[in-house]
Coordinates of C-alpha atoms and ligand atoms in Angstrom, one line a residue:
Q1 CA 45.5 -5.5 -25.7
P2 CA 41.9 -5.2 -24.5
E3 CA 39.4 -3.3 -26.6
L4 CA 38.7 0.0 -25.0
V5 CA 35.1 1.3 -24.8
D6 CA 33.3 3.9 -22.7
V7 CA 30.4 1.7 -21.6
A8 CA 29.9 -2.1 -21.5
I9 CA 26.3 -3.3 -20.8
I10 CA 25.7 -6.9 -20.0
G11 CA 22.2 -8.2 -20.9
A12 CA 20.5 -7.3 -24.2
G13 CA 17.0 -7.4 -22.7
A14 CA 14.5 -4.6 -22.2
A15 CA 16.6 -2.5 -19.9
G16 CA 19.9 -3.1 -21.6
L17 CA 18.6 -2.3 -25.1
M18 CA 17.0 1.0 -23.8
C19 CA 20.2 2.0 -22.0
A20 CA 22.5 1.1 -24.9
A21 CA 20.6 3.2 -27.4
E22 CA 20.3 6.2 -25.0
A23 CA 24.0 6.1 -24.0
A24 CA 25.1 5.8 -27.6
K25 CA 23.0 8.9 -28.5
K26 CA 25.2 10.8 -26.1
G27 CA 28.2 10.0 -28.3
L28 CA 29.7 7.3 -26.0
T29 CA 31.1 4.1 -27.4
V30 CA 28.7 1.4 -26.2
V31 CA 29.0 -2.4 -26.4
L32 CA 26.0 -4.5 -25.3
L33 CA 26.8 -8.1 -24.6
D34 CA 24.5 -11.1 -24.2
H35 CA 25.1 -14.8 -24.0
A36 CA 21.9 -15.5 -25.9
K37 CA 21.8 -15.8 -29.7
Q38 CA 18.9 -13.3 -29.9
A39 CA 18.3 -9.9 -28.2
G40 CA 15.1 -9.3 -26.2
K41 CA 13.9 -12.8 -26.0
K42 CA 11.6 -12.1 -23.1
I43 CA 10.1 -9.2 -24.9
L44 CA 9.3 -11.5 -27.8
I45 CA 7.3 -14.0 -25.7
S46 CA 5.8 -11.4 -23.4
G47 CA 2.1 -10.6 -23.4
G48 CA 1.3 -13.8 -25.4
G49 CA 3.6 -12.6 -28.2
R50 CA 2.1 -9.1 -28.3
C51 CA 4.2 -7.5 -25.5
N52 CA 2.3 -5.5 -22.9
F53 CA 4.9 -2.8 -23.1
T54 CA 3.6 -0.2 -20.6
N55 CA 0.5 0.9 -18.8
Y56 CA -1.5 4.1 -18.9
Y57 CA -1.7 4.1 -15.1
V58 CA 2.0 3.6 -14.1
E59 CA 2.5 4.8 -10.5
P60 CA 5.0 3.9 -7.8
N61 CA 2.5 2.0 -5.7
A62 CA 2.3 -0.6 -8.5
Y63 CA 5.8 -1.7 -7.5
L64 CA 7.1 -4.0 -4.7
S65 CA 10.5 -3.1 -3.2
A66 CA 12.0 -3.0 0.2
N67 CA 12.2 0.8 -0.4
P68 CA 8.9 1.8 -2.1
H69 CA 10.3 5.3 -2.9
F70 CA 13.3 4.1 -4.9
C71 CA 11.5 3.7 -8.2
K72 CA 9.9 7.2 -8.1
S73 CA 12.7 9.2 -9.6
A74 CA 13.3 7.1 -12.7
L75 CA 9.6 6.5 -13.3
S76 CA 8.9 10.2 -13.2
R77 CA 11.8 11.2 -15.5
Y78 CA 11.1 8.6 -18.2
T79 CA 7.3 7.9 -18.1
Q80 CA 4.9 5.7 -19.9
W81 CA 4.1 8.7 -22.1
D82 CA 7.8 8.9 -23.2
F83 CA 7.8 5.3 -24.2
I84 CA 4.4 5.6 -26.0
A85 CA 5.9 8.6 -27.9
L86 CA 8.8 6.3 -29.0
V87 CA 6.3 3.6 -30.1
D88 CA 4.4 6.3 -32.0
K89 CA 7.6 7.5 -33.6
H90 CA 8.2 4.0 -35.0
Q91 CA 4.6 3.9 -36.1
I92 CA 3.9 0.7 -34.2
P93 CA 0.2 0.0 -33.9
Y94 CA -1.1 -0.8 -30.4
H95 CA -4.2 -0.9 -28.3
E96 CA -5.4 -0.8 -24.7
K97 CA -6.6 -4.3 -23.7
T98 CA -7.8 -3.7 -20.2
L99 CA -6.9 -1.7 -17.1
G100 CA -4.6 0.6 -19.0
Q101 CA -2.5 -2.3 -20.4
L102 CA -1.0 -1.4 -23.8
F103 CA -0.2 -4.2 -26.3
C104 CA 1.1 -4.3 -29.8
D105 CA -1.6 -4.9 -32.4
D106 CA 0.6 -7.2 -34.4
S107 CA 3.6 -8.6 -32.6
A108 CA 6.2 -8.1 -29.8
K109 CA 8.8 -8.2 -32.6
D110 CA 7.8 -4.6 -33.3
I111 CA 9.1 -3.5 -30.0
V112 CA 12.4 -5.5 -30.3
N113 CA 12.9 -4.2 -33.8
M114 CA 12.3 -0.6 -32.6
L115 CA 14.9 -1.0 -29.8
L116 CA 17.4 -2.6 -32.2
S117 CA 16.9 0.2 -34.7
E118 CA 17.4 2.8 -32.0
C119 CA 20.6 1.1 -31.0
Q120 CA 21.8 0.8 -34.6
Q121 CA 21.0 4.4 -35.4
A122 CA 22.8 5.7 -32.3
G123 CA 25.8 3.4 -33.0
A124 CA 25.5 1.0 -30.0
E125 CA 27.1 -2.3 -30.9
I126 CA 25.3 -5.5 -29.9
R127 CA 27.4 -8.7 -29.4
L128 CA 25.4 -11.9 -29.0
R129 CA 26.5 -15.4 -28.1
T130 CA 29.1 -13.8 -25.8
A131 CA 29.7 -15.4 -22.4
I132 CA 31.2 -13.3 -19.7
E133 CA 33.9 -15.3 -18.0
Q134 CA 35.3 -12.8 -15.6
V135 CA 34.9 -9.2 -14.5
D136 CA 37.8 -7.3 -12.8
F137 CA 38.2 -3.8 -11.7
A138 CA 41.6 -2.1 -11.8
N139 CA 42.8 1.5 -12.5
E140 CA 39.2 2.7 -12.5
R141 CA 38.3 0.5 -15.4
Y142 CA 36.3 -2.7 -15.7
Q143 CA 38.0 -5.5 -17.6
L144 CA 35.6 -8.1 -19.0
T145 CA 37.0 -11.4 -20.1
T146 CA 34.5 -12.8 -22.5
S147 CA 34.2 -15.7 -25.0
T148 CA 34.7 -13.2 -27.8
G149 CA 37.6 -11.2 -26.4
V150 CA 38.7 -8.9 -23.6
L151 CA 37.0 -5.5 -23.2
S152 CA 38.0 -2.6 -21.0
A153 CA 35.2 -0.2 -20.1
S154 CA 35.1 2.9 -17.9
K155 CA 31.4 2.2 -17.0
L156 CA 29.8 -1.2 -16.5
V157 CA 26.0 -1.6 -16.6
I158 CA 24.4 -4.9 -15.4
A159 CA 21.1 -5.6 -17.1
T160 CA 20.9 -9.3 -16.8
G161 CA 17.4 -9.5 -15.3
G162 CA 16.1 -12.0 -12.7
L163 CA 15.9 -15.7 -12.4
S164 CA 12.5 -16.4 -13.9
M165 CA 12.4 -18.6 -17.0
P166 CA 15.8 -20.2 -17.0
K167 CA 14.9 -21.8 -20.3
L168 CA 15.1 -18.3 -21.9
G169 CA 18.6 -17.8 -20.6
A170 CA 18.0 -16.2 -17.1
T171 CA 21.0 -16.6 -14.8
S172 CA 22.1 -15.3 -11.4
F173 CA 24.9 -13.3 -13.1
G174 CA 23.7 -9.9 -11.9
F175 CA 23.4 -11.0 -8.3
D176 CA 26.8 -12.7 -8.5
I177 CA 28.4 -9.5 -9.8
A178 CA 26.7 -7.4 -7.1
R179 CA 28.1 -9.7 -4.4
Q180 CA 31.5 -9.7 -6.0
F181 CA 31.7 -6.0 -5.5
G182 CA 30.3 -6.1 -2.0
L183 CA 26.7 -5.0 -2.7
Q184 CA 23.9 -6.5 -0.7
V185 CA 21.4 -8.7 -2.6
L186 CA 18.0 -9.2 -1.0
P187 CA 16.5 -12.7 -1.0
T188 CA 14.8 -13.5 -4.3
R189 CA 11.6 -15.4 -5.0
A190 CA 9.3 -16.1 -7.9
G191 CA 6.6 -13.4 -8.5
L192 CA 3.6 -13.2 -10.9
V193 CA 3.4 -17.0 -10.8
P194 CA 0.6 -19.6 -10.6
F195 CA -0.1 -21.3 -7.3
T196 CA -0.1 -25.1 -6.8
L197 CA -2.7 -26.6 -4.5
Q198 CA -2.6 -29.1 -1.7
P199 CA -3.5 -32.6 -3.0
A200 CA -7.1 -32.7 -1.7
D201 CA -7.8 -29.2 -3.1
K202 CA -6.1 -30.1 -6.4
A203 CA -8.1 -33.3 -6.7
C204 CA -11.3 -31.3 -6.2
F205 CA -10.7 -28.5 -8.7
E206 CA -8.6 -30.1 -11.5
S207 CA -11.8 -31.3 -13.2
I208 CA -12.6 -27.7 -13.9
S209 CA -9.2 -26.7 -15.2
G210 CA -9.6 -24.1 -17.9
V211 CA -12.6 -22.5 -16.3
S212 CA -12.2 -18.9 -15.2
A213 CA -14.2 -16.7 -12.8
P214 CA -14.2 -13.0 -11.9
T215 CA -12.9 -12.6 -8.4
V216 CA -11.4 -10.4 -5.9
I217 CA -8.3 -12.0 -4.3
E218 CA -6.8 -10.7 -1.1
S219 CA -3.6 -11.4 0.6
L220 CA -3.3 -11.8 4.4
A221 CA -1.7 -8.3 4.5
G222 CA -4.8 -6.9 2.9
V223 CA -3.7 -6.2 -0.7
S224 CA -6.4 -7.2 -3.2
F225 CA -6.9 -7.5 -6.9
K226 CA -10.2 -7.6 -8.8
E227 CA -9.5 -9.7 -11.8
N228 CA -10.1 -13.2 -13.2
L229 CA -9.1 -16.5 -11.5
L230 CA -8.3 -19.5 -13.7
F231 CA -8.5 -23.1 -12.4
T232 CA -5.6 -25.1 -13.9
H233 CA -4.7 -28.8 -13.7
R234 CA -1.9 -27.8 -11.2
G235 CA -3.8 -25.3 -9.2
L236 CA -4.8 -21.6 -9.6
S237 CA -3.7 -19.1 -12.2
G238 CA -5.1 -16.1 -14.1
P239 CA -4.4 -12.4 -13.6
A240 CA -5.8 -12.1 -10.0
V241 CA -3.7 -15.1 -8.8
L242 CA -0.5 -13.9 -10.6
Q243 CA -0.9 -10.5 -9.0
I244 CA -1.5 -11.8 -5.5
S245 CA 1.4 -14.3 -5.8
S246 CA 3.8 -11.4 -5.5
Y247 CA 2.4 -10.5 -2.1
W248 CA 2.1 -14.1 -0.8
Q249 CA 4.4 -15.7 1.7
E250 CA 5.0 -19.5 1.9
G251 CA 2.4 -21.1 4.3
E252 CA -0.2 -18.3 4.1
A253 CA -3.8 -18.6 2.9
I254 CA -5.3 -16.2 0.3
L255 CA -8.9 -15.0 0.5
I256 CA -11.0 -15.4 -2.6
N257 CA -14.2 -13.5 -3.2
L258 CA -16.0 -15.6 -5.7
L259 CA -18.9 -13.2 -5.9
P260 CA -17.3 -9.7 -6.1
D261 CA -20.5 -8.1 -7.2
H262 CA -22.8 -9.6 -4.5
N263 CA -22.1 -7.3 -1.5
D264 CA -25.2 -8.1 0.4
E265 CA -24.5 -10.9 3.0
Q266 CA -28.3 -11.5 3.1
W267 CA -28.5 -12.4 -0.5
L268 CA -29.0 -16.2 0.0
L269 CA -31.7 -15.5 2.6
N270 CA -33.4 -13.3 0.0
E271 CA -33.2 -16.0 -2.6
R272 CA -34.8 -18.5 -0.1
H273 CA -37.6 -16.0 0.4
K274 CA -38.1 -15.7 -3.3
N275 CA -38.3 -19.4 -3.9
G276 CA -37.1 -21.9 -1.2
E277 CA -37.7 -24.9 -3.4
R278 CA -34.6 -24.3 -5.6
T279 CA -31.5 -26.1 -4.5
I280 CA -28.3 -24.3 -3.5
K281 CA -26.6 -25.6 -6.6
T282 CA -29.2 -24.1 -8.8
V283 CA -29.0 -20.8 -7.1
L284 CA -25.2 -20.7 -7.1
S285 CA -25.2 -21.7 -10.8
E286 CA -27.1 -18.5 -11.6
V287 CA -24.2 -16.4 -10.3
L288 CA -21.2 -18.7 -10.8
A289 CA -20.2 -20.9 -13.7
K290 CA -22.2 -24.1 -13.1
R291 CA -19.1 -26.3 -12.8
V292 CA -17.5 -23.9 -10.4
A293 CA -20.6 -23.9 -8.2
E294 CA -20.7 -27.7 -8.3
Q295 CA -17.0 -28.3 -7.4
W296 CA -17.0 -25.5 -4.8
L297 CA -20.0 -26.9 -2.9
G298 CA -18.4 -30.3 -3.0
H299 CA -15.2 -28.8 -1.7
Q300 CA -17.1 -27.1 1.1
Q301 CA -19.0 -30.4 1.8
V302 CA -22.3 -28.6 1.4
D303 CA -25.2 -31.0 0.6
N304 CA -27.2 -30.0 -2.5
K305 CA -30.6 -29.5 -1.0
P306 CA -33.4 -26.9 -1.4
L307 CA -32.8 -23.5 0.2
K308 CA -35.7 -23.9 2.5
Q309 CA -33.8 -26.7 4.3
F310 CA -31.0 -24.3 5.3
D311 CA -31.5 -22.1 8.3
D312 CA -30.5 -18.4 8.4
K313 CA -27.2 -19.1 10.1
Q314 CA -26.2 -21.6 7.5
L315 CA -27.1 -19.3 4.6
L316 CA -25.3 -16.4 6.1
A317 CA -22.2 -18.5 6.7
L318 CA -22.3 -19.7 3.1
A319 CA -22.6 -16.2 1.7
Q320 CA -19.6 -15.1 3.9
R321 CA -17.6 -18.1 2.8
L322 CA -18.3 -17.3 -0.9
A323 CA -17.1 -13.7 -0.2
R324 CA -14.0 -14.7 1.8
W325 CA -13.0 -18.2 0.8
P326 CA -9.7 -19.0 2.4
I327 CA -7.5 -21.4 0.5
K328 CA -3.9 -22.3 1.3
P329 CA -1.7 -22.9 -1.8
S330 CA 0.9 -25.6 -1.3
G331 CA 3.4 -23.4 -3.2
T332 CA 4.0 -21.7 -6.5
E333 CA 5.2 -23.1 -9.9
G334 CA 8.5 -21.3 -9.2
Y335 CA 10.9 -19.6 -11.5
R336 CA 10.0 -22.1 -14.3
T337 CA 6.9 -20.2 -15.1
A338 CA 7.2 -17.0 -13.0
E339 CA 7.1 -13.8 -15.0
V340 CA 9.3 -11.9 -12.6
T341 CA 11.8 -12.3 -9.7
L342 CA 11.1 -10.4 -6.5
G343 CA 14.0 -9.2 -4.4
G344 CA 17.5 -8.7 -5.9
V345 CA 20.1 -6.0 -5.7
D346 CA 19.3 -3.9 -2.6
T347 CA 18.2 -0.4 -3.6
N348 CA 20.0 1.0 -0.6
E349 CA 23.2 0.2 -2.5
L350 CA 22.2 2.3 -5.5
S351 CA 21.4 5.9 -6.4
S352 CA 17.8 6.2 -7.4
K353 CA 18.7 8.9 -9.9
T354 CA 21.5 7.1 -11.8
M355 CA 21.3 3.4 -10.7
E356 CA 25.0 3.7 -9.9
S357 CA 26.4 1.7 -7.0
K358 CA 27.2 4.0 -4.0
K359 CA 30.2 1.8 -3.1
Q360 CA 31.6 0.9 -6.5
P361 CA 31.9 3.9 -8.8
G362 CA 31.1 3.2 -12.5
L363 CA 29.0 0.1 -11.7
Y364 CA 25.3 0.3 -12.5
F365 CA 22.3 -2.0 -12.1
I366 CA 19.1 -1.6 -14.1
G367 CA 15.9 -3.5 -14.8
E368 CA 14.7 -6.6 -13.0
V369 CA 18.0 -7.4 -11.4
V370 CA 17.2 -4.5 -9.0
D371 CA 14.8 -5.1 -6.0
V372 CA 11.9 -3.3 -7.9
T373 CA 9.1 -5.5 -9.2
G374 CA 5.9 -4.4 -10.8
W375 CA 2.4 -5.6 -11.0
L376 CA 1.2 -7.6 -14.0
G377 CA 0.2 -5.2 -16.8
G378 CA 3.2 -3.6 -18.4
Y379 CA 4.7 -2.3 -15.2
N380 CA 7.8 -4.4 -15.4
F381 CA 8.7 -3.3 -18.8
Q382 CA 8.1 0.3 -17.8
W383 CA 10.6 -0.1 -15.0
A384 CA 13.1 -1.6 -17.4
W385 CA 12.7 1.4 -19.8
S386 CA 12.7 4.0 -17.0
S387 CA 15.7 2.6 -15.1
G388 CA 17.6 2.0 -18.4
W389 CA 17.0 5.5 -19.5
A390 CA 17.9 7.1 -16.2
C391 CA 21.1 5.2 -16.0
A392 CA 22.1 6.2 -19.6
Q393 CA 21.6 9.9 -18.8
A394 CA 24.3 9.5 -16.0
L395 CA 26.9 7.6 -18.0
Ligands
FAD401 P1 15.5 -9.3 -19.4 O1 14.6 -8.8 -20.4 O2 15.2 -10.7 -18.8 O3 17.0 -9.4 -20.1 C1 18.1 -9.9 -19.5 C2 19.1 -10.3 -20.6 O4 20.3 -10.7 -19.9 C3 18.7 -11.5 -21.4 O5 18.8 -11.1 -22.8 C4 19.6 -12.6 -21.0 O6 19.9 -13.4 -22.1 C5 20.8 -11.8 -20.6 N1 21.7 -12.6 -19.6 C6 21.3 -13.2 -18.5 N2 22.3 -13.8 -17.9 C7 23.4 -13.5 -18.6 C8 24.8 -13.8 -18.5 N3 25.2 -14.6 -17.5 N4 25.6 -13.4 -19.5 C9 25.2 -12.7 -20.6 N5 23.9 -12.3 -20.7 C10 23.0 -12.7 -19.7 N6 6.5 -7.5 -18.3 C11 5.7 -6.6 -18.8 O7 5.8 -5.4 -18.4 N7 4.7 -6.9 -19.7 C12 4.5 -8.1 -20.2 O8 3.7 -8.4 -21.1 C13 5.4 -9.2 -19.7 N8 5.2 -10.5 -20.1 C14 6.1 -11.4 -19.6 C15 5.9 -12.7 -20.0 C16 6.7 -13.7 -19.6 C17 6.5 -15.1 -20.0 C18 7.8 -13.4 -18.8 C19 8.8 -14.4 -18.3 C20 8.0 -12.1 -18.3 C21 7.1 -11.1 -18.7 N9 7.2 -9.8 -18.3 C22 6.4 -8.8 -18.7 C23 8.4 -9.4 -17.4 C24 9.5 -8.7 -18.3 O9 9.8 -9.6 -19.3 C25 10.7 -8.5 -17.5 O10 10.4 -7.8 -16.3 C26 11.7 -7.7 -18.3 O11 12.1 -8.4 -19.4 C27 13.0 -7.3 -17.5 O12 13.9 -6.7 -18.3 P2 15.4 -6.8 -18.0 O13 16.1 -6.1 -19.2 O14 15.8 -6.4 -16.7 O15 15.7 -8.4 -18.2

């Protein structure tokens, strides 16, 4: 005889843990299953081990989705302030790092322990090291054949996340279940991921790997982020690059403004007027890290000569190039290092209020498995909390 429960949730990550605790608080019998040996592994490694758990400035336009309106309902019903109140209730110390990003003072473990304690207090049971072998639907119930027994649930919630970081246990399980029940899954790709460079560009910049620079990076579609860029031995990373990667399509160039605070196109002409004996490298080294200036000039095949030997047109062109430097990545580092997966279960298939499938009653999708992807900065966890909470209210 299968074990009977009200709710089975697959995936004990951010969204699954939130949903399990909230559903159990309503008095439902809840079992949360995961194949991993530990719950919330991604939370533990997130934010460099300090978990950037939300952001003061959460708003719908910080999310990418084929339907930009879909995320609004859940985000407005369970907000960053609700999650912050939970963190406060558990007396977890935190701070704002930059741009509204909230991090634990001590460790991401605080967030996982908080969620585990919420689950435990509410009576949600967590079963780890449990592989899901088969899911069937009959007589309005979901039968789950697992490595630890057979479960029969009247509601099934899929919270298995995206494809990023397969080493941490990411699988396509959620997309497979969606397809099994006839739901559309939009194409997926790696997001918040470093770029790799074409061989010639890589050869030029790998000598400055580890150097970072403040930039504004813009996608061809005109989306831009003002944050740091980091040169790496494989290509480009840093927050500005991770952010723009989610808006980048294979084969496109990105535009890098290496001097976001020099708006005046005439500035090199003015420098020449001040003192034309200085070389271009000397002048650029005053506004850029010296090694960046050096490598960049080499990359652009600009001879290092005194400013007075450049004419107006050349100096204007150089200033424009520094402000809009187009570079075409060869690709991204892919799911291996991506923080998130773009695309996923088509939001047209789901209710934005409850996360329930419109076609398949009793089947819900929450968190990253859904085609809602946030910016870097705590937005992805907030989506996990909000969608998990919204789903739980409807169970
Ligand atoms: P997950 O948290 O990924 O949980 C999915 C769970 O499902 C996992 O426990 C997994 O073991 C389980 N699972 C998967 N397949 C199966 C299967 N077949 N059977 C059983 N169980 C399965 N976001 C932020 O907002 N702030 C950050 O600071 C941040 N830092 C990050 C750092 C890194 C390195 C990475 C990779 C991501 C980071 N993110 C961050 C993104 C964030 O971690 C995710 O968006 C978020 O965890 C998604 O929550 P989820 O519950 O949907 O999925």
